[in-house]
């Protein structure tokens, strides 16, 4: 009995002991996936390599510097000696005042092989839209400097330049980005230009991109945006302008001493106008690093440069109206897009921006509405917005159309009158077809097509007379070809053509022939009557035809823009013919129709 009791006691003790050993193990079981939370093995120490001399940078742009190697470590894996070495290097490192320093892992760096925000899914063109001739495309971008005659041509070019396109092997991706951004900037598209510049990591920017970046950030009234490019700008760009930028960036970083020293050095050089230095010092004053109040006097200034525009706009310094009158069309568009600009200045520049495609119909109307919401808006603006309100919400269709006609006739120049058609695009598209609009409602049709409402415009075909101006606009702008498009119809159209040298009739024939909406024999007969040669061959016509044959819509859009510099009244008709034909061949028939219709509305 005693033996059995002892055995039972030992058995219970063994079970209790087993439980004591097992339960703690269960309680400490990790809930993390396998491999997490395990201490990493201590790395074996390796000899520190001797530092090598830094090679002198070459002025020749390359495809982009190699991304710096970044070693990722988990907390607790670094040895004390390594941490001490890092601290010593960090303490002894000198950072340029006003510049930024940070590291990116290789996977987070942006490649130069494809640059741009728009993909085919978001409205952009395909990656191969510009083909493989990178240097050729860049040269055309740099040579395209004048304002474009066509609003729709500018919209198409903006879309093409903003597309995520592959960088050809023949050019550095940063250089191509610089030329794309530069052309967008000359078009007035400051926001899109900034997006292209910022698509390239700043330490991979070529000298050409660095120079363009300065202009882009000035156009956006964003002096701080120049800061990452200051070291490269001092090495490769306009030294004095970049020294001013370095001073501004130092001040924005809270380093008042280096900021003041940079300004003094530029002033002592005598190479920069004291007025431009004062504008930079005003930016410092806004950041709290200036130390004194700066008063800007424009009395002796007769030209508005990009530096003066950017610095004055960034600090809300009013620019005199006479000086704004010297601004380029691109600078007027920058004014509209800069939210810190005076509302009166934005409204004054808005018609030009709307006519050039920088502002959409909706954006233009929204800007006017916001300006009219002030307590005491100008009388002319109040009258304009009252008419817009009637055009969109009048009690009857007749009232709405009467308001539209009043808006179309208010402009003092062709740009203002076309901008009014842009503003009423949606109201025109909503007008019932049975409304009494007269015998030739070409402005109504033109207003619809200015907003891209071609499916609504075609509903008005039965109401227009063949040979009228409205018929001509519909003949090239409608989604479907119209019946009875013959040489006789073109002749009827030219009978009422009041443009110089029948320019409107010649453009109509060019659009019809380019779209393939008139028989070749009929086209030849009409061309003979109008004494126009649509088949003329030049270096430009061969280039755009070859690009279309290669299936390069981006290159076609670029060459089309190069051929549309200037004004519709002076554009050779054969240019429009080749533009429309090439766009149709690369799958951009809708854009081709809108460009042809716009030509007939604006001539």
Coordinates of C-alpha atoms in Angstrom, one line a residue:
X1 CA 0.0 0.0 0.0
X2 CA 2.8 2.3 0.9
X3 CA 4.6 1.4 -2.3
X4 CA 1.5 2.2 -4.4
X5 CA 1.1 5.6 -2.6
X6 CA 4.7 6.5 -3.3
X7 CA 4.3 5.5 -7.0
X8 CA 1.2 7.6 -7.4
X9 CA 2.9 10.6 -5.8
X10 CA 5.9 10.3 -8.1
X11 CA 3.5 10.0 -11.1
X12 CA 1.7 13.2 -10.1
X13 CA 5.0 14.9 -9.6
X14 CA 6.2 13.9 -13.0
X15 CA 3.0 15.2 -14.7
X16 CA 3.3 18.5 -12.8
X17 CA 6.9 18.8 -13.8
X18 CA 6.0 18.1 -17.4
X19 CA 3.3 20.8 -17.2
X20 CA 5.7 23.2 -15.7
X21 CA 8.1 22.6 -18.6
X22 CA 5.5 22.7 -21.4
X23 CA 3.2 25.6 -20.4
X24 CA 5.9 28.4 -20.5
X25 CA 6.9 27.2 -23.9
X26 CA 3.3 27.5 -25.2
X27 CA 2.9 30.9 -23.6
X28 CA 6.0 32.2 -25.4
X29 CA 5.1 30.9 -28.9
X30 CA 5.5 33.7 -31.5
X31 CA 2.4 34.8 -33.4
X32 CA 4.5 36.4 -36.2
X33 CA 5.1 34.6 -39.5
X34 CA 8.2 32.5 -39.8
X35 CA 11.4 34.5 -40.1
X36 CA 10.0 37.6 -38.3
X37 CA 11.4 38.6 -34.9
X38 CA 14.4 36.3 -35.1
X39 CA 17.6 38.1 -34.2
X40 CA 19.8 38.6 -37.2
X41 CA 23.3 37.2 -37.0
X42 CA 25.9 39.7 -36.1
X43 CA 27.8 40.5 -39.3
X44 CA 31.5 39.8 -39.3
X45 CA 33.6 42.9 -39.4
X46 CA 35.0 43.8 -42.7
X47 CA 37.9 46.2 -43.4
X48 CA 36.8 49.7 -44.4
X49 CA 37.8 50.5 -48.0
X50 CA 40.1 53.4 -48.5
X51 CA 38.4 56.5 -49.9
X52 CA 39.0 57.2 -53.5
X53 CA 39.3 60.6 -55.1
X54 CA 36.1 62.0 -56.6
X55 CA 36.4 62.3 -60.4
X56 CA 35.9 65.7 -61.9
X57 CA 32.3 65.8 -63.4
X58 CA 32.1 65.9 -67.1
X59 CA 30.1 68.6 -68.9
X60 CA 28.8 66.0 -71.3
X61 CA 25.3 64.8 -70.2
X62 CA 24.9 61.1 -69.7
X63 CA 22.0 58.8 -69.3
X64 CA 21.8 59.7 -65.6
X65 CA 24.1 58.9 -62.7
X66 CA 23.9 55.5 -61.1
X67 CA 21.7 55.3 -58.0
X68 CA 23.8 55.4 -54.8
X69 CA 24.0 52.0 -53.0
X70 CA 21.8 52.0 -49.9
X71 CA 22.2 49.2 -47.4
X72 CA 19.0 48.4 -45.5
X73 CA 19.5 47.3 -41.9
X74 CA 17.1 46.2 -39.2
X75 CA 17.2 47.8 -35.8
X76 CA 19.8 46.2 -33.6
X77 CA 21.9 44.7 -36.4
X78 CA 24.4 47.5 -36.7
X79 CA 27.5 47.2 -34.5
X80 CA 28.6 50.0 -32.2
X81 CA 31.7 50.6 -34.3
X82 CA 29.6 51.1 -37.4
X83 CA 27.3 53.6 -35.8
X84 CA 30.3 55.5 -34.5
X85 CA 31.8 55.6 -38.0
X86 CA 28.5 56.9 -39.4
X87 CA 28.3 59.6 -36.8
X88 CA 31.8 60.7 -37.5
X89 CA 31.1 60.9 -41.3
X90 CA 27.9 62.7 -40.7
X91 CA 29.5 65.2 -38.3
X92 CA 32.3 66.0 -40.7
X93 CA 30.0 66.3 -43.8
X94 CA 29.4 69.8 -45.1
X95 CA 26.0 70.5 -46.7
X96 CA 25.6 73.4 -49.1
X97 CA 23.3 76.0 -47.4
X98 CA 19.8 76.0 -48.7
X99 CA 20.1 72.5 -50.3
X100 CA 18.4 69.3 -49.4
X101 CA 20.0 66.0 -48.5
X102 CA 18.2 62.7 -48.4
X103 CA 18.7 59.1 -49.6
X104 CA 16.3 57.0 -51.6
X105 CA 16.4 53.3 -51.9
X106 CA 17.1 52.2 -55.5
X107 CA 13.5 50.9 -55.9
X108 CA 12.1 54.3 -55.2
X109 CA 14.1 56.2 -57.8
X110 CA 12.4 57.2 -61.0
X111 CA 13.8 55.8 -64.2
X112 CA 14.8 57.9 -67.2
X113 CA 13.6 55.3 -69.7
X114 CA 9.9 56.4 -69.5
X115 CA 8.9 59.9 -68.3
X116 CA 5.4 61.4 -68.1
X117 CA 2.3 61.2 -66.0
X118 CA -0.3 60.2 -68.6
X119 CA -0.8 56.6 -69.7
X120 CA -3.2 55.4 -72.4
X121 CA -5.6 54.5 -69.6
X122 CA -5.6 58.1 -68.3
X123 CA -5.9 59.8 -71.7
X124 CA -2.3 59.8 -72.8
X125 CA -0.7 58.4 -75.9
X126 CA 1.2 55.1 -76.2
X127 CA 4.8 54.8 -74.9
X128 CA 6.1 54.7 -78.5
X129 CA 4.2 57.7 -79.7
X130 CA 7.3 59.7 -80.6
X131 CA 9.2 56.8 -82.2
X132 CA 12.9 56.3 -81.8
X133 CA 14.3 59.6 -83.2
X134 CA 14.9 61.3 -79.9
X135 CA 17.3 64.0 -81.0
X136 CA 15.0 64.9 -83.9
X137 CA 12.0 65.2 -81.7
X138 CA 13.9 67.4 -79.2
X139 CA 15.1 69.7 -82.0
X140 CA 11.5 70.2 -83.2
X141 CA 10.4 71.0 -79.7
X142 CA 13.1 73.6 -79.3
X143 CA 12.3 75.2 -82.6
X144 CA 8.6 75.4 -81.9
X145 CA 8.4 78.8 -80.2
X146 CA 5.5 80.8 -81.6
X147 CA 1.9 80.7 -80.3
X148 CA -0.2 78.0 -82.0
X149 CA -3.1 79.1 -84.2
X150 CA -5.3 76.2 -83.1
X151 CA -6.8 75.7 -79.6
X152 CA -7.4 72.0 -80.3
X153 CA -3.9 71.7 -81.7
X154 CA -2.5 73.0 -78.4
X155 CA -4.7 70.6 -76.4
X156 CA -3.5 67.7 -78.5
X157 CA 0.2 68.7 -78.1
X158 CA -0.2 69.1 -74.4
X159 CA -1.6 65.7 -74.1
X160 CA 1.2 64.3 -76.2
X161 CA 4.0 66.0 -74.3
X162 CA 2.5 64.9 -70.9
X163 CA 2.2 61.2 -72.0
X164 CA 4.4 58.6 -70.4
X165 CA 6.7 58.0 -73.4
X166 CA 9.7 55.8 -73.8
X167 CA 13.0 57.6 -74.1
X168 CA 14.8 56.7 -77.4
X169 CA 18.3 55.4 -77.1
X170 CA 19.6 58.4 -79.0
X171 CA 19.0 61.0 -76.3
X172 CA 19.4 61.4 -72.5
X173 CA 15.9 61.1 -70.8
X174 CA 16.6 64.2 -68.7
X175 CA 17.4 66.3 -71.8
X176 CA 14.2 65.1 -73.6
X177 CA 12.2 66.0 -70.4
X178 CA 13.8 69.4 -70.5
X179 CA 12.7 70.1 -74.1
X180 CA 9.2 68.8 -73.4
X181 CA 8.9 71.0 -70.3
X182 CA 10.3 74.0 -72.2
X183 CA 7.8 73.7 -75.0
X184 CA 4.9 73.3 -72.5
X185 CA 6.2 76.4 -70.7
X186 CA 6.1 78.4 -74.0
X187 CA 2.6 77.2 -74.5
X188 CA 1.6 78.6 -71.1
X189 CA 1.2 75.2 -69.5
X190 CA 3.2 75.9 -66.4
X191 CA 1.6 73.2 -64.2
X192 CA 2.2 70.4 -66.7
X193 CA 5.7 71.6 -67.3
X194 CA 6.4 71.3 -63.6
X195 CA 5.1 67.8 -63.5
X196 CA 7.5 66.8 -66.3
X197 CA 10.4 68.4 -64.5
X198 CA 9.6 66.7 -61.3
X199 CA 9.3 63.3 -63.0
X200 CA 13.1 63.2 -63.0
X201 CA 15.0 62.9 -59.7
X202 CA 16.8 66.2 -59.2
X203 CA 20.2 64.5 -58.9
X204 CA 19.8 63.0 -62.3
X205 CA 18.9 66.3 -64.0
X206 CA 21.1 67.2 -66.9
X207 CA 22.4 70.8 -67.3
X208 CA 19.6 71.4 -69.8
X209 CA 17.0 70.2 -67.4
X210 CA 18.5 72.3 -64.6
X211 CA 18.2 75.4 -66.7
X212 CA 14.6 74.6 -67.7
X213 CA 13.7 73.8 -64.1
X214 CA 14.5 77.3 -63.0
X215 CA 12.2 78.8 -65.6
X216 CA 9.5 76.3 -64.8
X217 CA 9.5 77.1 -61.1
X218 CA 9.5 80.8 -61.8
X219 CA 6.5 80.4 -64.0
X220 CA 4.8 78.6 -61.2
X221 CA 5.8 81.3 -58.7
X222 CA 7.5 78.7 -56.6
X223 CA 11.0 79.8 -55.6
X224 CA 11.4 76.9 -53.2
X225 CA 11.1 74.5 -56.1
X226 CA 14.5 75.7 -57.4
X227 CA 16.4 74.7 -54.2
X228 CA 17.3 71.1 -55.1
X229 CA 18.8 72.3 -58.3
X230 CA 21.0 75.0 -56.8
X231 CA 24.3 73.1 -56.7
X232 CA 24.0 71.9 -60.3
X233 CA 22.8 75.4 -61.4
X234 CA 25.9 77.0 -59.9
X235 CA 28.1 74.5 -61.7
X236 CA 26.4 74.6 -65.1
X237 CA 24.0 77.5 -65.4
X238 CA 23.6 81.3 -65.0
X239 CA 25.9 81.7 -62.0
X240 CA 24.4 85.0 -60.7
X241 CA 20.8 83.9 -61.0
X242 CA 21.5 80.6 -59.2
X243 CA 23.4 82.5 -56.5
X244 CA 20.3 84.5 -55.9
X245 CA 18.4 81.2 -55.8
X246 CA 20.9 79.9 -53.3
X247 CA 20.4 82.9 -51.1
X248 CA 16.6 82.4 -51.2
X249 CA 16.9 78.7 -50.4
X250 CA 19.2 79.4 -47.5
X251 CA 16.7 81.9 -46.1
X252 CA 13.8 79.5 -46.5
X253 CA 15.9 77.0 -44.5
X254 CA 16.3 79.6 -41.7
X255 CA 20.0 80.3 -42.5
X256 CA 19.9 84.1 -42.5
X257 CA 23.7 84.6 -42.6
X258 CA 24.4 82.6 -45.8
X259 CA 21.3 84.2 -47.4
X260 CA 22.5 87.7 -46.8
X261 CA 26.0 86.8 -47.9
X262 CA 24.7 85.4 -51.2
X263 CA 22.7 88.5 -51.9
X264 CA 25.6 90.8 -51.1
X265 CA 27.9 88.9 -53.4
X266 CA 25.5 89.1 -56.3
X267 CA 25.0 92.8 -55.7
X268 CA 28.7 93.5 -55.6
X269 CA 29.2 91.7 -58.9
X270 CA 27.2 94.4 -60.7
X271 CA 25.9 91.8 -63.2
X272 CA 22.3 91.7 -62.0
X273 CA 19.9 94.6 -61.8
X274 CA 19.4 95.8 -58.3
X275 CA 15.6 95.6 -58.8
X276 CA 15.9 91.8 -59.4
X277 CA 18.0 91.5 -56.2
X278 CA 15.3 93.4 -54.3
X279 CA 12.7 91.0 -55.5
X280 CA 14.8 88.1 -54.2
X281 CA 15.3 89.9 -50.9
X282 CA 11.5 90.4 -50.7
X283 CA 11.1 86.6 -50.8
X284 CA 13.6 86.4 -48.0
X285 CA 11.6 89.0 -46.0
X286 CA 8.5 86.8 -46.5
X287 CA 10.4 83.9 -45.0
X288 CA 11.5 85.9 -42.0
X289 CA 15.2 85.8 -43.0
X290 CA 15.4 89.2 -44.7
X291 CA 15.8 91.3 -41.6
X292 CA 14.3 94.4 -43.2
X293 CA 11.3 95.5 -45.1
X294 CA 11.6 95.8 -48.9
X295 CA 9.6 98.2 -51.0
X296 CA 9.3 97.5 -54.7
X297 CA 9.1 100.4 -57.1
X298 CA 8.3 99.6 -60.8
X299 CA 8.9 103.1 -62.1
X300 CA 12.0 102.4 -64.1
X301 CA 11.1 98.8 -65.2
X302 CA 9.9 98.5 -68.8
X303 CA 9.9 94.7 -69.3
X304 CA 8.4 91.8 -67.4
X305 CA 10.8 88.9 -67.3
X306 CA 10.2 85.4 -65.9
X307 CA 12.3 86.2 -62.8
X308 CA 10.3 89.3 -62.1
X309 CA 7.0 87.5 -62.7
X310 CA 7.9 84.6 -60.5
X311 CA 9.3 86.6 -57.6
X312 CA 6.6 89.2 -57.6
X313 CA 3.8 86.7 -57.9
X314 CA 5.2 84.5 -55.1
X315 CA 5.2 87.5 -52.7
X316 CA 1.9 88.9 -53.9
X317 CA 3.6 92.0 -55.1
X318 CA 1.3 93.9 -57.5
X319 CA 2.6 94.2 -61.1
X320 CA 1.5 97.4 -62.8
X321 CA -1.0 96.9 -65.6
X322 CA 1.1 98.7 -68.3
X323 CA 3.9 96.2 -67.5
X324 CA 1.6 93.3 -67.7
X325 CA 0.8 94.5 -71.2
X326 CA 4.3 93.6 -72.2
X327 CA 3.9 90.0 -71.1
X328 CA 4.1 87.2 -73.6
X329 CA 1.0 85.0 -74.3
X330 CA 2.7 82.3 -72.2
X331 CA 3.2 84.6 -69.3
X332 CA -0.5 85.6 -69.4
X333 CA -1.4 82.0 -69.1
X334 CA 1.0 81.6 -66.2
X335 CA -0.9 84.5 -64.5
X336 CA -4.2 82.7 -64.9
X337 CA -2.9 79.4 -63.5
X338 CA -1.2 81.1 -60.5
X339 CA -3.8 81.2 -57.7
X340 CA -1.8 83.8 -55.8
X341 CA -2.2 86.3 -58.6
X342 CA -4.7 89.2 -58.3
X343 CA -8.1 88.0 -59.4
X344 CA -8.4 91.1 -61.7
X345 CA -5.2 90.1 -63.4
X346 CA -6.3 86.5 -63.8
X347 CA -9.7 87.6 -65.3
X348 CA -8.0 90.0 -67.7
X349 CA -5.7 87.2 -69.0
X350 CA -8.3 84.4 -69.0
X351 CA -9.8 85.0 -72.5
X352 CA -6.4 84.5 -74.1
X353 CA -5.8 81.4 -72.0
X354 CA -9.2 79.9 -72.9
X355 CA -8.8 80.6 -76.7
X356 CA -5.3 78.9 -76.6
X357 CA -6.6 75.8 -74.8
X358 CA -4.9 76.4 -71.4
X359 CA -8.3 76.8 -69.8
X360 CA -11.2 74.5 -70.5
X361 CA -14.7 75.8 -71.0
X362 CA -15.6 74.7 -67.5
X363 CA -12.5 76.2 -65.9
X364 CA -13.1 79.5 -67.7
X365 CA -16.6 79.8 -66.5
X366 CA -15.6 78.8 -63.0
X367 CA -13.0 81.5 -62.9
X368 CA -15.4 84.2 -64.1
X369 CA -18.0 83.0 -61.5
X370 CA -15.4 83.2 -58.7
X371 CA -14.4 86.7 -59.7
X372 CA -18.0 87.9 -59.9
X373 CA -18.7 86.6 -56.3
X374 CA -16.6 89.5 -54.9
X375 CA -18.6 92.1 -53.0
X376 CA -18.1 94.8 -55.7
X377 CA -17.1 93.1 -59.0
X378 CA -16.3 95.4 -61.9
X379 CA -19.3 96.4 -63.9
X380 CA -18.2 94.7 -67.1
X381 CA -17.5 91.5 -65.3
X382 CA -20.9 91.6 -63.6
X383 CA -22.6 92.1 -67.0
X384 CA -20.6 89.3 -68.5
X385 CA -21.5 86.8 -65.8
X386 CA -25.2 87.9 -65.9
X387 CA -25.3 87.0 -69.6
X388 CA -23.6 83.7 -68.8
X389 CA -26.2 83.0 -66.2
X390 CA -28.9 83.7 -68.7
X391 CA -27.2 81.6 -71.4
X392 CA -27.2 78.6 -69.1
X393 CA -30.4 79.1 -67.1
X394 CA -32.7 81.4 -69.1
X395 CA -36.4 80.7 -68.8
X396 CA -36.8 79.9 -72.5
X397 CA -34.5 78.6 -75.3
X398 CA -34.9 82.0 -77.1
X399 CA -33.7 83.8 -74.0
X400 CA -30.7 81.5 -73.7
X401 CA -29.7 81.9 -77.3
X402 CA -30.1 85.7 -77.1
X403 CA -27.7 85.8 -74.2
X404 CA -25.2 83.7 -76.1
X405 CA -25.4 86.0 -79.1
X406 CA -24.8 89.0 -76.8
X407 CA -21.7 87.3 -75.3
X408 CA -20.3 86.4 -78.8
X409 CA -20.6 90.0 -79.9
X410 CA -19.1 91.6 -76.8
X411 CA -15.4 90.9 -77.6
X412 CA -13.2 93.7 -78.8
X413 CA -10.9 91.3 -80.8
X414 CA -11.1 87.9 -82.4
X415 CA -9.5 86.2 -79.4
X416 CA -12.1 87.5 -76.9
X417 CA -14.9 86.6 -79.3
X418 CA -13.7 83.0 -79.7
X419 CA -13.1 82.8 -75.9
X420 CA -16.8 83.7 -75.5
X421 CA -17.7 80.7 -77.7
X422 CA -15.5 78.5 -75.5
X423 CA -17.4 79.8 -72.4
X424 CA -20.8 79.0 -73.9
X425 CA -20.0 75.5 -75.2
X426 CA -22.1 73.6 -72.8
X427 CA -25.0 76.0 -73.0
X428 CA -24.9 75.8 -76.8
X429 CA -24.9 72.0 -76.6
X430 CA -28.0 72.1 -74.4
X431 CA -30.0 74.3 -76.7
X432 CA -33.0 72.5 -78.3
X433 CA -32.7 71.9 -82.0
X434 CA -36.0 73.6 -82.7
X435 CA -34.9 76.9 -81.4
X436 CA -35.0 79.9 -83.8
X437 CA -31.4 80.7 -84.4
X438 CA -31.4 82.3 -87.9
X439 CA -30.4 81.0 -91.2
X440 CA -26.7 80.5 -90.5
X441 CA -26.0 79.6 -86.9
X442 CA -22.2 79.1 -87.4
X443 CA -21.4 80.6 -84.0
X444 CA -23.7 78.2 -82.2
X445 CA -22.1 75.2 -84.0
X446 CA -18.6 76.6 -83.4
X447 CA -19.4 77.0 -79.7
X448 CA -20.4 73.4 -79.4
X449 CA -17.3 72.2 -81.2
X450 CA -15.1 74.4 -79.1
X451 CA -16.1 72.2 -76.2
X452 CA -16.0 69.0 -78.2
X453 CA -19.8 68.5 -78.3
X454 CA -19.7 67.1 -81.9
X455 CA -22.5 64.6 -81.3
X456 CA -24.8 67.4 -80.3
X457 CA -23.7 69.6 -83.2
X458 CA -24.6 66.9 -85.8
X459 CA -28.3 67.2 -84.7
X460 CA -28.4 70.6 -86.3
X461 CA -27.5 69.4 -89.8
X462 CA -31.1 69.3 -91.1
X463 CA -31.5 73.0 -90.1
X464 CA -28.6 74.5 -92.1
X465 CA -28.3 75.4 -95.7
X466 CA -25.7 73.7 -97.9
X467 CA -23.0 76.2 -98.7
X468 CA -23.6 78.3 -95.6
X469 CA -20.8 78.9 -93.0
X470 CA -22.6 76.7 -90.5
X471 CA -22.7 73.9 -93.1
X472 CA -19.0 74.3 -93.7
X473 CA -18.2 73.9 -90.0
X474 CA -20.4 70.8 -89.8
X475 CA -19.0 69.4 -93.0
X476 CA -15.6 69.0 -91.4
X477 CA -16.5 68.9 -87.7
X478 CA -19.4 66.3 -87.6
X479 CA -18.6 62.7 -86.6
X480 CA -20.1 61.5 -90.0
X481 CA -19.6 62.9 -93.5
X482 CA -22.4 64.9 -94.9
X483 CA -24.2 64.1 -98.1
X484 CA -23.7 66.4 -101.1
X485 CA -20.1 67.5 -100.3
X486 CA -19.1 68.4 -103.8
X487 CA -17.1 71.1 -105.6
X488 CA -20.4 72.9 -106.3
X489 CA -21.1 73.0 -102.5
X490 CA -17.6 74.4 -101.9
X491 CA -18.3 77.0 -104.6
X492 CA -21.5 78.0 -102.9
X493 CA -19.6 78.4 -99.7
X494 CA -17.0 80.6 -101.3
X495 CA -19.7 82.8 -102.7
X496 CA -20.4 84.2 -99.2
X497 CA -16.8 84.1 -98.1
X498 CA -15.7 87.5 -96.8
X499 CA -12.2 86.4 -95.7
X500 CA -9.1 87.8 -97.4
X501 CA -8.2 85.9 -100.6
X502 CA -10.9 83.3 -99.8
X503 CA -8.8 81.9 -97.0
X504 CA -11.8 80.3 -95.3
X505 CA -12.9 78.5 -98.4
X506 CA -9.4 77.2 -99.0
X507 CA -9.2 75.9 -95.5
X508 CA -12.6 74.2 -95.9
X509 CA -11.4 72.4 -99.0
X510 CA -8.2 71.4 -97.2
X511 CA -10.1 70.0 -94.3
X512 CA -12.5 68.1 -96.5
X513 CA -9.7 66.6 -98.6
X514 CA -7.6 65.7 -95.5
X515 CA -10.6 63.9 -93.9
X516 CA -11.3 62.1 -97.1
X517 CA -14.8 63.6 -97.3
X518 CA -14.7 64.9 -100.8
X519 CA -14.0 62.9 -104.0
X520 CA -10.5 63.4 -105.4
X521 CA -11.9 64.6 -108.7
X522 CA -14.3 67.1 -107.0
X523 CA -11.4 68.2 -104.8
X524 CA -9.2 68.9 -107.8
X525 CA -12.0 70.9 -109.4
X526 CA -12.6 73.0 -106.3
X527 CA -8.8 73.5 -105.9
X528 CA -8.6 74.8 -109.5
X529 CA -11.5 77.2 -108.9
X530 CA -9.8 78.5 -105.7
X531 CA -6.3 78.5 -107.2
X532 CA -4.9 76.5 -104.3
X533 CA -2.3 73.7 -104.4
X534 CA -3.0 71.2 -101.6
X535 CA -0.4 68.8 -102.8
X536 CA 2.6 71.1 -102.4
X537 CA 5.6 69.3 -101.0
X538 CA 8.1 70.7 -98.6
X539 CA 10.5 69.3 -96.0
X540 CA 7.8 69.7 -93.4
X541 CA 5.1 67.9 -95.4
X542 CA 7.4 65.0 -96.0
X543 CA 8.3 64.8 -92.3
X544 CA 4.7 64.7 -91.1
X545 CA 3.7 62.2 -93.8
X546 CA 6.6 59.9 -92.9
X547 CA 5.7 60.1 -89.2
X548 CA 2.1 59.1 -90.0
X549 CA 3.4 56.2 -92.2
X550 CA 5.5 55.0 -89.2
X551 CA 2.4 55.2 -86.9
X552 CA 3.8 57.8 -84.5
X553 CA 0.9 59.9 -83.2
X554 CA 3.1 61.9 -80.8
X555 CA 5.5 63.0 -83.6
X556 CA 2.5 63.8 -85.9
X557 CA 1.0 66.0 -83.2
X558 CA 4.4 67.7 -82.7
X559 CA 4.9 68.4 -86.4
X560 CA 1.3 69.5 -86.7
X561 CA 2.0 72.1 -84.0
X562 CA 5.1 73.2 -85.7
X563 CA 3.1 73.8 -88.9
X564 CA 0.4 75.8 -87.0
X565 CA 2.5 78.5 -85.5
X566 CA 1.1 81.9 -86.2
X567 CA -2.5 82.8 -87.1
X568 CA -5.2 81.1 -89.1
X569 CA -5.5 84.0 -91.5
X570 CA -1.9 83.4 -92.7
X571 CA -1.7 79.6 -92.5
X572 CA -1.0 77.9 -95.9
X573 CA -4.0 75.7 -96.7
X574 CA -1.8 72.8 -97.7
X575 CA -0.5 72.8 -94.0
X576 CA -4.0 72.1 -92.8
X577 CA -4.5 69.4 -95.4
X578 CA -1.4 67.5 -94.4
X579 CA -2.1 68.0 -90.7
X580 CA -5.7 66.7 -90.9
X581 CA -4.6 63.8 -93.2
X582 CA -1.7 62.7 -90.9
X583 CA -3.8 62.9 -87.7
X584 CA -6.5 60.8 -89.3
X585 CA -4.0 58.2 -90.4
X586 CA -2.6 57.7 -86.9
X587 CA -6.0 57.3 -85.2
X588 CA -6.6 60.9 -84.2
X589 CA -9.5 61.6 -86.5
X590 CA -11.6 63.4 -83.7
X591 CA -8.8 65.9 -83.1
X592 CA -8.4 66.4 -86.8
X593 CA -12.1 67.2 -87.2
X594 CA -12.0 69.7 -84.3
X595 CA -8.9 71.5 -85.7
X596 CA -10.5 71.8 -89.2
X597 CA -13.8 73.1 -87.7
X598 CA -11.9 75.6 -85.6
X599 CA -10.2 77.0 -88.6
X600 CA -13.5 77.9 -90.3
X601 CA -14.8 79.5 -87.1
X602 CA -11.8 81.6 -86.4
X603 CA -10.9 82.9 -89.9

